[in-house]
Amino acid sequence: MRTAAATGVGILLTAVALALGASSASAAVVPAPVVAAATPAPEASTAAGTDQAQEPAGEAVLARVRTGEGEDVAGVDVTAVQDGDVAAEGTTDASGSVELAVPGPGAYDIELDVDSLPAAVEGLEPRQNPISTQVEPGQDRTVAFRLEEAGAASADEGRGSLAPVLQRIATGLRFGLVIALAAIGLSMIFGTTGLTNFAHSELITFGALSTYFAQAVVGLPFLLAAVVGVVASAAFGLANDRLLWQPLRRRGTGLIAMMIISIGLSLFLRYLYLYFFGGSPRTYEGYSGQAGVDVLGLGLVRLRPLDLVTMALSAVILVVVALALVRTRLGKATRAVADNPALAAASGIDVDRVIRTVWIVGTALAGLAGIFLGLQQGISYLMGFQILLLVFAAVTLGGLGTAFGAVLGALVVGLFIELSTLVIPNELQNLGALVILIVILLVRPQGILGRAQRVG
Amino acid sequence: MDWGSIFSNAAAAAVGLDTVIYALAALGLNIQFGYAGLLNFGQAAFVALGAYGVATMVAIAGLPFGVGVLVGLAAAVVFALLLGLPTLRLRADYLAIATIAAAEVVRLLARSNTLTDYTGGSNGLQGFAEGFYDLSPLSGGSYGFGPWTFSARATWVLLVGWVLVALVALFTWAVMRSPWGRVLKGIREDEDAVRSLGKNVYAYKLQALVLGGVIGALAGFIFALGRASVQPDNYGTAFTFFTYTVLLLGGAARVFGPIVGAAIFWAVLSLTDGVLRGAISAGAIPSALMSTSQVGQVRFMLVGLALMLLMIFRPQGIFGDRKELALDAR
């Protein structure tokens, strides 16, 4: 068994390397902007910290321009002003960033030239402009310009108190449906095998990245690329199970050990993606900067047509999965295994086949969630990991191991995140969801739909 | 390729600042995970609280350095109680999710614009470490020999750090052969059996969490003072995962496991870093295949791979005893 696991891991890793290796050619054609070098990814900084401290002086201010939706804005002129004199100037690149090499430490006002904003962001203006910053010797600074609708706050008041609530319900549903797609797989895999899979976030990212690869490198039309992405995700999930988790299960590896293994796999895959994909976010060609439309015709809710399509599609898929679970033989078998694997096996259900199906369907849905998420906020190697804890919150909220609970929990989390911004600052929205996760674990650890049982 | 400097860098890394930080963090985690079997995935938060305790008290409140240390320790105790009181009744996997979420809450709060006046937001805080360096009896020049030559400031931090590591290791050794330690190990092996002997399992778990958290805060002091700055994203989930790798590498539930694990971990990372960078600059690795900025990413992949392979083939680590570590609790 030991050797089986060894070859399993080996083959899995080779498969991943091969799958991604093909895209290294694209990385050479489109050199990834080295934004990461100036502002290391949050986690990279852990390791890079010592090196940074020893870097010679040569300070720079990194300015980022983004819309409230999180889309990077290119071609914006930004200047660094010190005591009324322009100290440095530049124009943002495709990732919305520009590095201003300032002459030395000191206080600077970073100013965005409003006239240079591209037509795509018409009607938006920076929330704060200029931004003052203090540059310390030997250290780079980052300032972020966030573009919002002109007088966003006052406009909300003008539309009455109902409009912002409805708008947030709409965006909350949009996000909740994506989380739901991702959560079903995580919950069902937990239910059938007991694995708390921290690498699920990388399955989400895999769907988005393989679709990007199929579109931007192979040149397929987006819809076909998305199908390729979902199929690739399913295959990747099957490979995950067959080559890694199934041998481990047969060996009788403990659940906690498997959880730690999944953390290692997650770390490995995430940085493998970064290695081949680069650190800067990208978007699917032809789907960025779509304008929002007034959905109800009352000026209350604005969504992009794209969002309406993805939301409808998510809802349909979720209903189909639910029906399949309730009506089909395999669906019933799945629920039986989730309920009690030993009893299910004793009554003649092929548990291995059920687990395989759960992996295939679960990872296909996770990949689809990644594609939808990529349409909403762009593609990056971190995208899955950024929502992983929210997916966990959804799964736990609904009840670990139950598919319906996961969907319900996801919608609650999505709505809660958006609606909470009515009260707390936007930047703290995910914090609310994490606090809710902890509170739920205290009050009702089995979740909304989970069966009351001892979990502690 | 300059093998001499690659090896001397690796030798320096084995006793360097990162090794001290991770050894302390892993010593704390060892009490929680190694001895008590608690899956604390929020160790980064304890380290952050120690670091921010010093940084905030000195840089923002203008209080002396000693007050910062006390506040950091107190914050770790309070956080351990806040986290432990409600969550320690949960099953292991739930505890993992709850602690990782709590740690992210701490990090998100530290980097939020709302609290910038107190925590420095995403830029963190600087200029608080002088009180610590003023205590140093060393001055000017450099100390040590061979590859282990450090500036006076670095030597002072490392000296204090290694003394802390030694004291904590001694403490761990002493406390784990006491009756208290045996109960803790009993809880890891079979919670119900210990409970049936009339022990308050919950209280023991809480004590272990507080103890490990306070040691984590010590790691935070060294982290903040050694770098002379705090930066919220240094205390992300990756810090906790690295700490687990360090602990599992050296061997959980062993006094010297975390220390040896940290030294090997950072020496190996420095070695691979040096070899890869050397190979790239010498042209042995074509630049189309790997650029110098990608070397740092390879490091994370190696850590992930190491964590997986360790857990699959040698969960007891280098020095651990397989029988000692019952990771298979279901």
PDB file of C-alpha atoms in Angstrom, chain A residues 96-222:
ATOM      1  CA  GLY A  96      -3.665  48.892 -12.910  1.00  0.00           C
ATOM      2  CA  SER A  97      -0.318  49.485 -11.244  1.00  0.00           C
ATOM      3  CA  VAL A  98       2.476  51.956 -11.736  1.00  0.00           C
ATOM      4  CA  GLU A  99       5.743  52.211  -9.874  1.00  0.00           C
ATOM      5  CA  LEU A 100       6.846  55.764  -9.140  1.00  0.00           C
ATOM      6  CA  ALA A 101      10.554  55.878  -8.329  1.00  0.00           C
ATOM      7  CA  VAL A 102      10.706  58.769  -5.870  1.00  0.00           C
ATOM      8  CA  PRO A 103      14.035  60.544  -5.267  1.00  0.00           C
ATOM      9  CA  GLY A 104      14.206  59.673  -1.591  1.00  0.00           C
ATOM     10  CA  PRO A 105      12.395  59.246   1.693  1.00  0.00           C
ATOM     11  CA  GLY A 106       9.898  61.898   2.707  1.00  0.00           C
ATOM     12  CA  ALA A 107       6.283  62.943   2.479  1.00  0.00           C
ATOM     13  CA  TYR A 108       4.558  62.730  -0.891  1.00  0.00           C
ATOM     14  CA  ASP A 109       1.133  63.473  -2.259  1.00  0.00           C
ATOM     15  CA  ILE A 110       0.198  60.856  -4.823  1.00  0.00           C
ATOM     16  CA  GLU A 111      -2.188  62.416  -7.291  1.00  0.00           C
ATOM     17  CA  LEU A 112      -4.329  60.742  -9.919  1.00  0.00           C
ATOM     18  CA  ASP A 113      -4.997  62.739 -13.085  1.00  0.00           C
ATOM     19  CA  VAL A 114      -8.777  62.490 -13.334  1.00  0.00           C
ATOM     20  CA  ASP A 115      -8.759  63.592 -16.991  1.00  0.00           C
ATOM     21  CA  SER A 116      -6.686  60.567 -17.971  1.00  0.00           C
ATOM     22  CA  LEU A 117      -9.275  58.043 -16.753  1.00  0.00           C
ATOM     23  CA  PRO A 118     -10.307  55.831 -19.695  1.00  0.00           C
ATOM     24  CA  ALA A 119     -13.818  55.935 -21.121  1.00  0.00           C
ATOM     25  CA  ALA A 120     -14.543  52.464 -19.705  1.00  0.00           C
ATOM     26  CA  VAL A 121     -14.760  53.897 -16.205  1.00  0.00           C
ATOM     27  CA  GLU A 122     -16.760  56.971 -17.137  1.00  0.00           C
ATOM     28  CA  GLY A 123     -18.792  58.342 -14.284  1.00  0.00           C
ATOM     29  CA  LEU A 124     -16.398  56.961 -11.693  1.00  0.00           C
ATOM     30  CA  GLU A 125     -14.026  59.065  -9.653  1.00  0.00           C
ATOM     31  CA  PRO A 126     -11.422  58.227  -7.009  1.00  0.00           C
ATOM     32  CA  ARG A 127     -12.720  58.119  -3.476  1.00  0.00           C
ATOM     33  CA  GLN A 128      -9.654  59.946  -2.205  1.00  0.00           C
ATOM     34  CA  ASN A 129      -7.378  62.095  -4.387  1.00  0.00           C
ATOM     35  CA  PRO A 130      -4.583  62.977  -3.756  1.00  0.00           C
ATOM     36  CA  ILE A 131      -3.406  60.417  -1.216  1.00  0.00           C
ATOM     37  CA  SER A 132      -0.640  61.498   1.174  1.00  0.00           C
ATOM     38  CA  THR A 133       2.011  58.988   2.095  1.00  0.00           C
ATOM     39  CA  GLN A 134       5.215  58.929   4.075  1.00  0.00           C
ATOM     40  CA  VAL A 135       8.104  57.053   2.439  1.00  0.00           C
ATOM     41  CA  GLU A 136      10.550  55.546   4.926  1.00  0.00           C
ATOM     42  CA  PRO A 137      14.194  54.906   3.977  1.00  0.00           C
ATOM     43  CA  GLY A 138      14.652  51.668   2.079  1.00  0.00           C
ATOM     44  CA  GLN A 139      10.979  50.794   1.970  1.00  0.00           C
ATOM     45  CA  ASP A 140       8.426  50.864  -0.800  1.00  0.00           C
ATOM     46  CA  ARG A 141       4.935  52.161  -0.240  1.00  0.00           C
ATOM     47  CA  THR A 142       1.724  51.141  -1.892  1.00  0.00           C
ATOM     48  CA  VAL A 143      -1.214  53.463  -2.343  1.00  0.00           C
ATOM     49  CA  ALA A 144      -4.512  52.359  -3.818  1.00  0.00           C
ATOM     50  CA  PHE A 145      -7.005  54.519  -5.670  1.00  0.00           C
ATOM     51  CA  ARG A 146     -10.510  53.129  -5.556  1.00  0.00           C
ATOM     52  CA  LEU A 147     -12.860  54.398  -8.222  1.00  0.00           C
ATOM     53  CA  GLU A 148     -16.485  54.881  -7.292  1.00  0.00           C
ATOM     54  CA  GLU A 149     -19.535  56.435  -8.817  1.00  0.00           C
ATOM     55  CA  ALA A 150     -19.439  60.183  -8.407  1.00  0.00           C
ATOM     56  CA  GLY A 151     -21.063  60.989  -5.086  1.00  0.00           C
ATOM     57  CA  ALA A 152     -21.955  57.351  -4.502  1.00  0.00           C
ATOM     58  CA  ALA A 153     -23.074  58.030  -0.978  1.00  0.00           C
ATOM     59  CA  SER A 154     -25.418  60.874  -1.846  1.00  0.00           C
ATOM     60  CA  ALA A 155     -26.863  58.969  -4.810  1.00  0.00           C
ATOM     61  CA  ASP A 156     -27.824  56.154  -2.468  1.00  0.00           C
ATOM     62  CA  GLU A 157     -29.774  58.577  -0.356  1.00  0.00           C
ATOM     63  CA  GLY A 158     -31.489  59.989  -3.438  1.00  0.00           C
ATOM     64  CA  ARG A 159     -32.763  56.567  -4.479  1.00  0.00           C
ATOM     65  CA  GLY A 160     -34.310  55.946  -1.132  1.00  0.00           C
ATOM     66  CA  SER A 161     -33.149  53.480   1.478  1.00  0.00           C
ATOM     67  CA  LEU A 162     -34.523  50.494  -0.444  1.00  0.00           C
ATOM     68  CA  ALA A 163     -32.189  50.699  -3.434  1.00  0.00           C
ATOM     69  CA  PRO A 164     -28.878  49.974  -1.691  1.00  0.00           C
ATOM     70  CA  VAL A 165     -30.460  47.076   0.149  1.00  0.00           C
ATOM     71  CA  LEU A 166     -31.853  45.540  -3.043  1.00  0.00           C
ATOM     72  CA  GLN A 167     -28.595  46.099  -4.907  1.00  0.00           C
ATOM     73  CA  ARG A 168     -26.684  44.311  -2.182  1.00  0.00           C
ATOM     74  CA  ILE A 169     -29.174  41.463  -2.114  1.00  0.00           C
ATOM     75  CA  ALA A 170     -28.597  41.042  -5.859  1.00  0.00           C
ATOM     76  CA  THR A 171     -24.787  41.037  -5.613  1.00  0.00           C
ATOM     77  CA  GLY A 172     -25.027  38.882  -2.500  1.00  0.00           C
ATOM     78  CA  LEU A 173     -27.042  36.283  -4.405  1.00  0.00           C
ATOM     79  CA  ARG A 174     -24.539  36.459  -7.258  1.00  0.00           C
ATOM     80  CA  PHE A 175     -21.647  35.699  -4.904  1.00  0.00           C
ATOM     81  CA  GLY A 176     -23.679  33.207  -2.864  1.00  0.00           C
ATOM     82  CA  LEU A 177     -24.456  31.136  -5.964  1.00  0.00           C
ATOM     83  CA  VAL A 178     -20.760  30.906  -6.823  1.00  0.00           C
ATOM     84  CA  ILE A 179     -19.961  29.805  -3.289  1.00  0.00           C
ATOM     85  CA  ALA A 180     -22.800  27.290  -3.474  1.00  0.00           C
ATOM     86  CA  LEU A 181     -21.326  25.657  -6.582  1.00  0.00           C
ATOM     87  CA  ALA A 182     -17.977  25.392  -4.852  1.00  0.00           C
ATOM     88  CA  ALA A 183     -19.448  24.270  -1.530  1.00  0.00           C
ATOM     89  CA  ILE A 184     -21.438  21.265  -2.814  1.00  0.00           C
ATOM     90  CA  GLY A 185     -18.275  19.412  -3.789  1.00  0.00           C
ATOM     91  CA  LEU A 186     -16.485  20.209  -0.545  1.00  0.00           C
ATOM     92  CA  SER A 187     -19.460  19.157   1.536  1.00  0.00           C
ATOM     93  CA  MET A 188     -20.162  15.925  -0.367  1.00  0.00           C
ATOM     94  CA  ILE A 189     -16.507  14.906  -0.340  1.00  0.00           C
ATOM     95  CA  PHE A 190     -16.473  15.467   3.391  1.00  0.00           C
ATOM     96  CA  GLY A 191     -19.721  13.581   3.771  1.00  0.00           C
ATOM     97  CA  THR A 192     -18.611  10.511   1.837  1.00  0.00           C
ATOM     98  CA  THR A 193     -14.921  10.293   2.782  1.00  0.00           C
ATOM     99  CA  GLY A 194     -14.524  12.447   5.898  1.00  0.00           C
ATOM    100  CA  LEU A 195     -11.804  14.484   4.213  1.00  0.00           C
ATOM    101  CA  THR A 196     -11.636  18.172   5.167  1.00  0.00           C
ATOM    102  CA  ASN A 197     -10.092  19.210   1.875  1.00  0.00           C
ATOM    103  CA  PHE A 198      -8.112  22.424   2.173  1.00  0.00           C
ATOM    104  CA  ALA A 199      -6.976  21.910  -1.421  1.00  0.00           C
ATOM    105  CA  HIS A 200     -10.550  22.500  -2.617  1.00  0.00           C
ATOM    106  CA  SER A 201      -9.628  26.149  -3.223  1.00  0.00           C
ATOM    107  CA  GLU A 202      -7.053  25.007  -5.762  1.00  0.00           C
ATOM    108  CA  LEU A 203      -9.737  22.977  -7.555  1.00  0.00           C
ATOM    109  CA  ILE A 204     -11.742  26.200  -7.904  1.00  0.00           C
ATOM    110  CA  THR A 205      -8.707  28.022  -9.284  1.00  0.00           C
ATOM    111  CA  PHE A 206      -7.967  25.088 -11.612  1.00  0.00           C
ATOM    112  CA  GLY A 207     -11.305  25.553 -13.414  1.00  0.00           C
ATOM    113  CA  ALA A 208     -10.680  29.251 -13.957  1.00  0.00           C
ATOM    114  CA  LEU A 209      -7.073  28.768 -15.074  1.00  0.00           C
ATOM    115  CA  SER A 210      -7.737  25.890 -17.456  1.00  0.00           C
ATOM    116  CA  THR A 211     -10.532  27.900 -19.066  1.00  0.00           C
ATOM    117  CA  TYR A 212      -8.179  30.860 -19.429  1.00  0.00           C
ATOM    118  CA  PHE A 213      -5.609  28.547 -20.943  1.00  0.00           C
ATOM    119  CA  ALA A 214      -8.126  27.115 -23.419  1.00  0.00           C
ATOM    120  CA  GLN A 215      -9.271  30.596 -24.423  1.00  0.00           C
ATOM    121  CA  ALA A 216      -6.136  32.702 -24.436  1.00  0.00           C
ATOM    122  CA  VAL A 217      -3.531  30.134 -25.460  1.00  0.00           C
ATOM    123  CA  VAL A 218      -5.381  27.483 -27.478  1.00  0.00           C
ATOM    124  CA  GLY A 219      -7.712  30.134 -28.888  1.00  0.00           C
ATOM    125  CA  LEU A 220     -11.073  28.486 -28.338  1.00  0.00           C
ATOM    126  CA  PRO A 221     -14.207  30.642 -28.089  1.00  0.00           C
ATOM    127  CA  PHE A 222     -15.077  31.360 -24.474  1.00  0.00           C
TER     128      PHE A 222
END
